[in-house]
């Protein structure tokens, strides 16, 4: 079970559930996203997830062909910008409404399925 | 003591579904002969003739027992195996059948498994890609490699075009998506399209379980298929696996015709005694030395079949009685055993007809020689369906066989 990183334990659901906390912390979170700079090279947050993991690989196979193609395109564009040591022009930065967590639901499904398999593999059976 | 009790038990064996109960709009019929295991079949009018896009029915059949809102695919399989049950799904041109066989007492779980596919299957895209599509592809390839099933498939297309002529199998070229499957499922899985048949379960238990689980289904759907029309035609297909195959057919649409059943049993080359030549007029014409491997043998067999068919209208007397008896036995034995009972009487239950073979058997008894020759003559007037699968440069054409 992952502890740290974007796929690990997080206070975000708790903060989102409370209106006061959300009001105070959201601006700070938005500033941090801008500072991280991934939107300036045209990437989404889920493009940053570590993909050298079995569960993320399984989740990647569940993307639609269009989603997979767009992801590959974003990587190619960001790699080229990295070589040129520049960012995209401001009008081409990823917009907040485009920065959708497209991979997270698939990773959660995969984790749920793997846990279910572990349960079934170690279940104790009794005939009623 | 033992003999009388066995006789009493045998006379109480139920051979058809005695009552069909309408449970909340779904037809439920069950018969209990005291077997050790039970079986429940959900028969749905979702055969290939009702599909709106080619290959969707086959994909839907292979989607059975994958994830639903209640259980994942893995959970369904593991839990069924722990109970010791067997799940299967099958598709014909008319019906989709979902079957669960299990030990007595496990009815609630297995009826729930079957009905959750009807009510809340998920049809996820990744399951289609990973599980369903490869199975569809392999089944379609296996059917295409077998010349006999390929010939029958082509014969249906030629004979009926739409409806019954729709392809039974789904290949990758059909590009079936989960949206097509969801559409088809939502229009096919309605209360008036489903019949629940049980063997080894009591009628009350099954009705109660069905009422609980299928209560949420829609009442009536939009699935329809126009009445079949027979066209006929000729085609030849190149094939290099398996024996040279020729399909010769004449068609008539409509209800079951006892005269044609008698004609079929008269001509059938299946002998009543194994390893004997049999009394079929077709087999009588084929020379003893024919090996059945070459196209010449196939041509001779085809000519014999057509000649026998043209003569078959003149059957009378002893030959007619023999043919009637053979037809009666074939139909009566088709309802033997659990699978036969469901396969033969299930569609009758679903269509609301009387779920017994008595009428069919008594109509066979009443077949006269004149009615038989009339039926044969009108059948031969229709356009023949001719399919040749194999070496197309050597296999005969329809007119070479006298069609």
PDB file of N, CA, C and O in Angstrom, chain B residues 351-382:
ATOM      1  N   UNK B 351     -42.668 -18.210 -25.651  1.00  0.00           N
ATOM      2  CA  UNK B 351     -43.620 -17.637 -26.600  1.00  0.00           C
ATOM      3  C   UNK B 351     -45.053 -17.752 -26.119  1.00  0.00           C
ATOM      4  O   UNK B 351     -45.961 -17.261 -26.769  1.00  0.00           O
ATOM      5  N   UNK B 352     -45.250 -18.408 -24.978  1.00  0.00           N
ATOM      6  CA  UNK B 352     -46.601 -18.490 -24.428  1.00  0.00           C
ATOM      7  C   UNK B 352     -47.413 -19.650 -24.971  1.00  0.00           C
ATOM      8  O   UNK B 352     -48.593 -19.784 -24.660  1.00  0.00           O
ATOM      9  N   UNK B 353     -46.794 -20.515 -25.798  1.00  0.00           N
ATOM     10  CA  UNK B 353     -47.527 -21.673 -26.309  1.00  0.00           C
ATOM     11  C   UNK B 353     -47.586 -22.753 -25.235  1.00  0.00           C
ATOM     12  O   UNK B 353     -46.927 -22.659 -24.215  1.00  0.00           O
ATOM     13  N   UNK B 354     -48.384 -23.785 -25.489  1.00  0.00           N
ATOM     14  CA  UNK B 354     -48.488 -24.881 -24.528  1.00  0.00           C
ATOM     15  C   UNK B 354     -47.138 -25.591 -24.429  1.00  0.00           C
ATOM     16  O   UNK B 354     -46.555 -25.966 -25.447  1.00  0.00           O
ATOM     17  N   UNK B 355     -46.636 -25.757 -23.216  1.00  0.00           N
ATOM     18  CA  UNK B 355     -45.272 -26.259 -23.057  1.00  0.00           C
ATOM     19  C   UNK B 355     -45.274 -27.788 -23.004  1.00  0.00           C
ATOM     20  O   UNK B 355     -44.818 -28.385 -22.049  1.00  0.00           O
ATOM     21  N   UNK B 356     -45.793 -28.412 -24.049  1.00  0.00           N
ATOM     22  CA  UNK B 356     -45.797 -29.862 -24.088  1.00  0.00           C
ATOM     23  C   UNK B 356     -45.648 -30.305 -25.531  1.00  0.00           C
ATOM     24  O   UNK B 356     -45.953 -29.562 -26.455  1.00  0.00           O
ATOM     25  N   UNK B 357     -45.172 -31.528 -25.731  1.00  0.00           N
ATOM     26  CA  UNK B 357     -44.963 -32.027 -27.087  1.00  0.00           C
ATOM     27  C   UNK B 357     -46.142 -32.842 -27.585  1.00  0.00           C
ATOM     28  O   UNK B 357     -46.086 -33.390 -28.683  1.00  0.00           O
ATOM     29  N   UNK B 358     -47.221 -32.927 -26.792  1.00  0.00           N
ATOM     30  CA  UNK B 358     -48.332 -33.809 -27.182  1.00  0.00           C
ATOM     31  C   UNK B 358     -48.921 -33.404 -28.519  1.00  0.00           C
ATOM     32  O   UNK B 358     -49.170 -34.235 -29.404  1.00  0.00           O
ATOM     33  N   UNK B 359     -49.128 -32.077 -28.705  1.00  0.00           N
ATOM     34  CA  UNK B 359     -49.759 -31.627 -29.965  1.00  0.00           C
ATOM     35  C   UNK B 359     -48.878 -31.955 -31.150  1.00  0.00           C
ATOM     36  O   UNK B 359     -49.349 -32.408 -32.200  1.00  0.00           O
ATOM     37  N   UNK B 360     -47.555 -31.706 -30.969  1.00  0.00           N
ATOM     38  CA  UNK B 360     -46.629 -31.979 -32.068  1.00  0.00           C
ATOM     39  C   UNK B 360     -46.670 -33.451 -32.438  1.00  0.00           C
ATOM     40  O   UNK B 360     -46.781 -33.813 -33.623  1.00  0.00           O
ATOM     41  N   UNK B 361     -46.625 -34.323 -31.434  1.00  0.00           N
ATOM     42  CA  UNK B 361     -46.581 -35.754 -31.719  1.00  0.00           C
ATOM     43  C   UNK B 361     -47.879 -36.230 -32.342  1.00  0.00           C
ATOM     44  O   UNK B 361     -47.885 -37.062 -33.256  1.00  0.00           O
ATOM     45  N   UNK B 362     -49.015 -35.695 -31.860  1.00  0.00           N
ATOM     46  CA  UNK B 362     -50.278 -36.154 -32.441  1.00  0.00           C
ATOM     47  C   UNK B 362     -50.451 -35.620 -33.857  1.00  0.00           C
ATOM     48  O   UNK B 362     -51.059 -36.289 -34.705  1.00  0.00           O
ATOM     49  N   UNK B 363     -49.890 -34.444 -34.150  1.00  0.00           N
ATOM     50  CA  UNK B 363     -49.998 -33.941 -35.525  1.00  0.00           C
ATOM     51  C   UNK B 363     -49.160 -34.781 -36.473  1.00  0.00           C
ATOM     52  O   UNK B 363     -49.499 -34.924 -37.656  1.00  0.00           O
ATOM     53  N   UNK B 364     -48.066 -35.348 -35.961  1.00  0.00           N
ATOM     54  CA  UNK B 364     -47.261 -36.232 -36.811  1.00  0.00           C
ATOM     55  C   UNK B 364     -48.023 -37.498 -37.144  1.00  0.00           C
ATOM     56  O   UNK B 364     -47.941 -38.014 -38.267  1.00  0.00           O
ATOM     57  N   UNK B 365     -48.791 -37.993 -36.170  1.00  0.00           N
ATOM     58  CA  UNK B 365     -49.570 -39.215 -36.421  1.00  0.00           C
ATOM     59  C   UNK B 365     -50.554 -39.027 -37.551  1.00  0.00           C
ATOM     60  O   UNK B 365     -50.886 -39.955 -38.281  1.00  0.00           O
ATOM     61  N   UNK B 366     -51.035 -37.778 -37.714  1.00  0.00           N
ATOM     62  CA  UNK B 366     -52.120 -37.547 -38.676  1.00  0.00           C
ATOM     63  C   UNK B 366     -51.613 -37.276 -40.086  1.00  0.00           C
ATOM     64  O   UNK B 366     -52.397 -36.942 -40.966  1.00  0.00           O
ATOM     65  N   UNK B 367     -50.297 -37.364 -40.330  1.00  0.00           N
ATOM     66  CA  UNK B 367     -49.771 -37.022 -41.662  1.00  0.00           C
ATOM     67  C   UNK B 367     -50.199 -38.072 -42.683  1.00  0.00           C
ATOM     68  O   UNK B 367     -50.057 -39.272 -42.454  1.00  0.00           O
ATOM     69  N   UNK B 368     -50.755 -37.605 -43.801  1.00  0.00           N
ATOM     70  CA  UNK B 368     -51.179 -38.496 -44.875  1.00  0.00           C
ATOM     71  C   UNK B 368     -50.203 -38.418 -46.037  1.00  0.00           C
ATOM     72  O   UNK B 368     -49.498 -37.420 -46.178  1.00  0.00           O
ATOM     73  N   UNK B 369     -50.225 -39.446 -46.893  1.00  0.00           N
ATOM     74  CA  UNK B 369     -49.313 -39.488 -48.045  1.00  0.00           C
ATOM     75  C   UNK B 369     -49.588 -38.331 -48.995  1.00  0.00           C
ATOM     76  O   UNK B 369     -48.667 -37.739 -49.569  1.00  0.00           O
ATOM     77  N   UNK B 370     -50.876 -37.990 -49.172  1.00  0.00           N
ATOM     78  CA  UNK B 370     -51.208 -36.911 -50.117  1.00  0.00           C
ATOM     79  C   UNK B 370     -50.703 -35.574 -49.601  1.00  0.00           C
ATOM     80  O   UNK B 370     -50.138 -34.763 -50.349  1.00  0.00           O
ATOM     81  N   UNK B 371     -50.875 -35.344 -48.279  1.00  0.00           N
ATOM     82  CA  UNK B 371     -50.405 -34.082 -47.701  1.00  0.00           C
ATOM     83  C   UNK B 371     -48.895 -33.989 -47.823  1.00  0.00           C
ATOM     84  O   UNK B 371     -48.340 -32.911 -48.085  1.00  0.00           O
ATOM     85  N   UNK B 372     -48.233 -35.138 -47.652  1.00  0.00           N
ATOM     86  CA  UNK B 372     -46.773 -35.151 -47.738  1.00  0.00           C
ATOM     87  C   UNK B 372     -46.318 -34.811 -49.153  1.00  0.00           C
ATOM     88  O   UNK B 372     -45.400 -34.001 -49.343  1.00  0.00           O
ATOM     89  N   UNK B 373     -46.954 -35.407 -50.155  1.00  0.00           N
ATOM     90  CA  UNK B 373     -46.511 -35.127 -51.532  1.00  0.00           C
ATOM     91  C   UNK B 373     -46.818 -33.685 -51.910  1.00  0.00           C
ATOM     92  O   UNK B 373     -46.040 -33.034 -52.612  1.00  0.00           O
ATOM     93  N   UNK B 374     -47.922 -33.150 -51.376  1.00  0.00           N
ATOM     94  CA  UNK B 374     -48.229 -31.735 -51.631  1.00  0.00           C
ATOM     95  C   UNK B 374     -47.183 -30.820 -51.021  1.00  0.00           C
ATOM     96  O   UNK B 374     -46.699 -29.868 -51.659  1.00  0.00           O
ATOM     97  N   UNK B 375     -46.828 -31.130 -49.763  1.00  0.00           N
ATOM     98  CA  UNK B 375     -45.851 -30.284 -49.069  1.00  0.00           C
ATOM     99  C   UNK B 375     -44.509 -30.338 -49.793  1.00  0.00           C
ATOM    100  O   UNK B 375     -43.834 -29.311 -49.958  1.00  0.00           O
ATOM    101  N   UNK B 376     -44.120 -31.551 -50.237  1.00  0.00           N
ATOM    102  CA  UNK B 376     -42.843 -31.694 -50.936  1.00  0.00           C
ATOM    103  C   UNK B 376     -42.856 -30.924 -52.245  1.00  0.00           C
ATOM    104  O   UNK B 376     -41.887 -30.234 -52.585  1.00  0.00           O
ATOM    105  N   UNK B 377     -43.971 -31.027 -52.982  1.00  0.00           N
ATOM    106  CA  UNK B 377     -44.041 -30.339 -54.277  1.00  0.00           C
ATOM    107  C   UNK B 377     -43.939 -28.833 -54.093  1.00  0.00           C
ATOM    108  O   UNK B 377     -43.203 -28.149 -54.832  1.00  0.00           O
ATOM    109  N   UNK B 378     -44.653 -28.293 -53.068  1.00  0.00           N
ATOM    110  CA  UNK B 378     -44.596 -26.838 -52.880  1.00  0.00           C
ATOM    111  C   UNK B 378     -43.222 -26.414 -52.380  1.00  0.00           C
ATOM    112  O   UNK B 378     -42.752 -25.317 -52.682  1.00  0.00           O
ATOM    113  N   UNK B 379     -42.558 -27.303 -51.626  1.00  0.00           N
ATOM    114  CA  UNK B 379     -41.213 -26.978 -51.153  1.00  0.00           C
ATOM    115  C   UNK B 379     -40.248 -26.922 -52.327  1.00  0.00           C
ATOM    116  O   UNK B 379     -39.407 -26.025 -52.417  1.00  0.00           O
ATOM    117  N   UNK B 380     -40.368 -27.881 -53.247  1.00  0.00           N
ATOM    118  CA  UNK B 380     -39.439 -27.937 -54.368  1.00  0.00           C
ATOM    119  C   UNK B 380     -39.652 -26.796 -55.342  1.00  0.00           C
ATOM    120  O   UNK B 380     -38.784 -26.506 -56.159  1.00  0.00           O
ATOM    121  N   UNK B 381     -40.815 -26.141 -55.266  1.00  0.00           N
ATOM    122  CA  UNK B 381     -41.027 -25.008 -56.170  1.00  0.00           C
ATOM    123  C   UNK B 381     -40.242 -23.783 -55.729  1.00  0.00           C
ATOM    124  O   UNK B 381     -40.015 -22.867 -56.515  1.00  0.00           O
ATOM    125  N   UNK B 382     -39.839 -23.721 -54.426  1.00  0.00           N
ATOM    126  CA  UNK B 382     -39.106 -22.547 -53.962  1.00  0.00           C
ATOM    127  C   UNK B 382     -37.695 -22.565 -54.531  1.00  0.00           C
ATOM    128  O   UNK B 382     -37.191 -23.589 -54.982  1.00  0.00           O
TER     129      UNK B 382
END
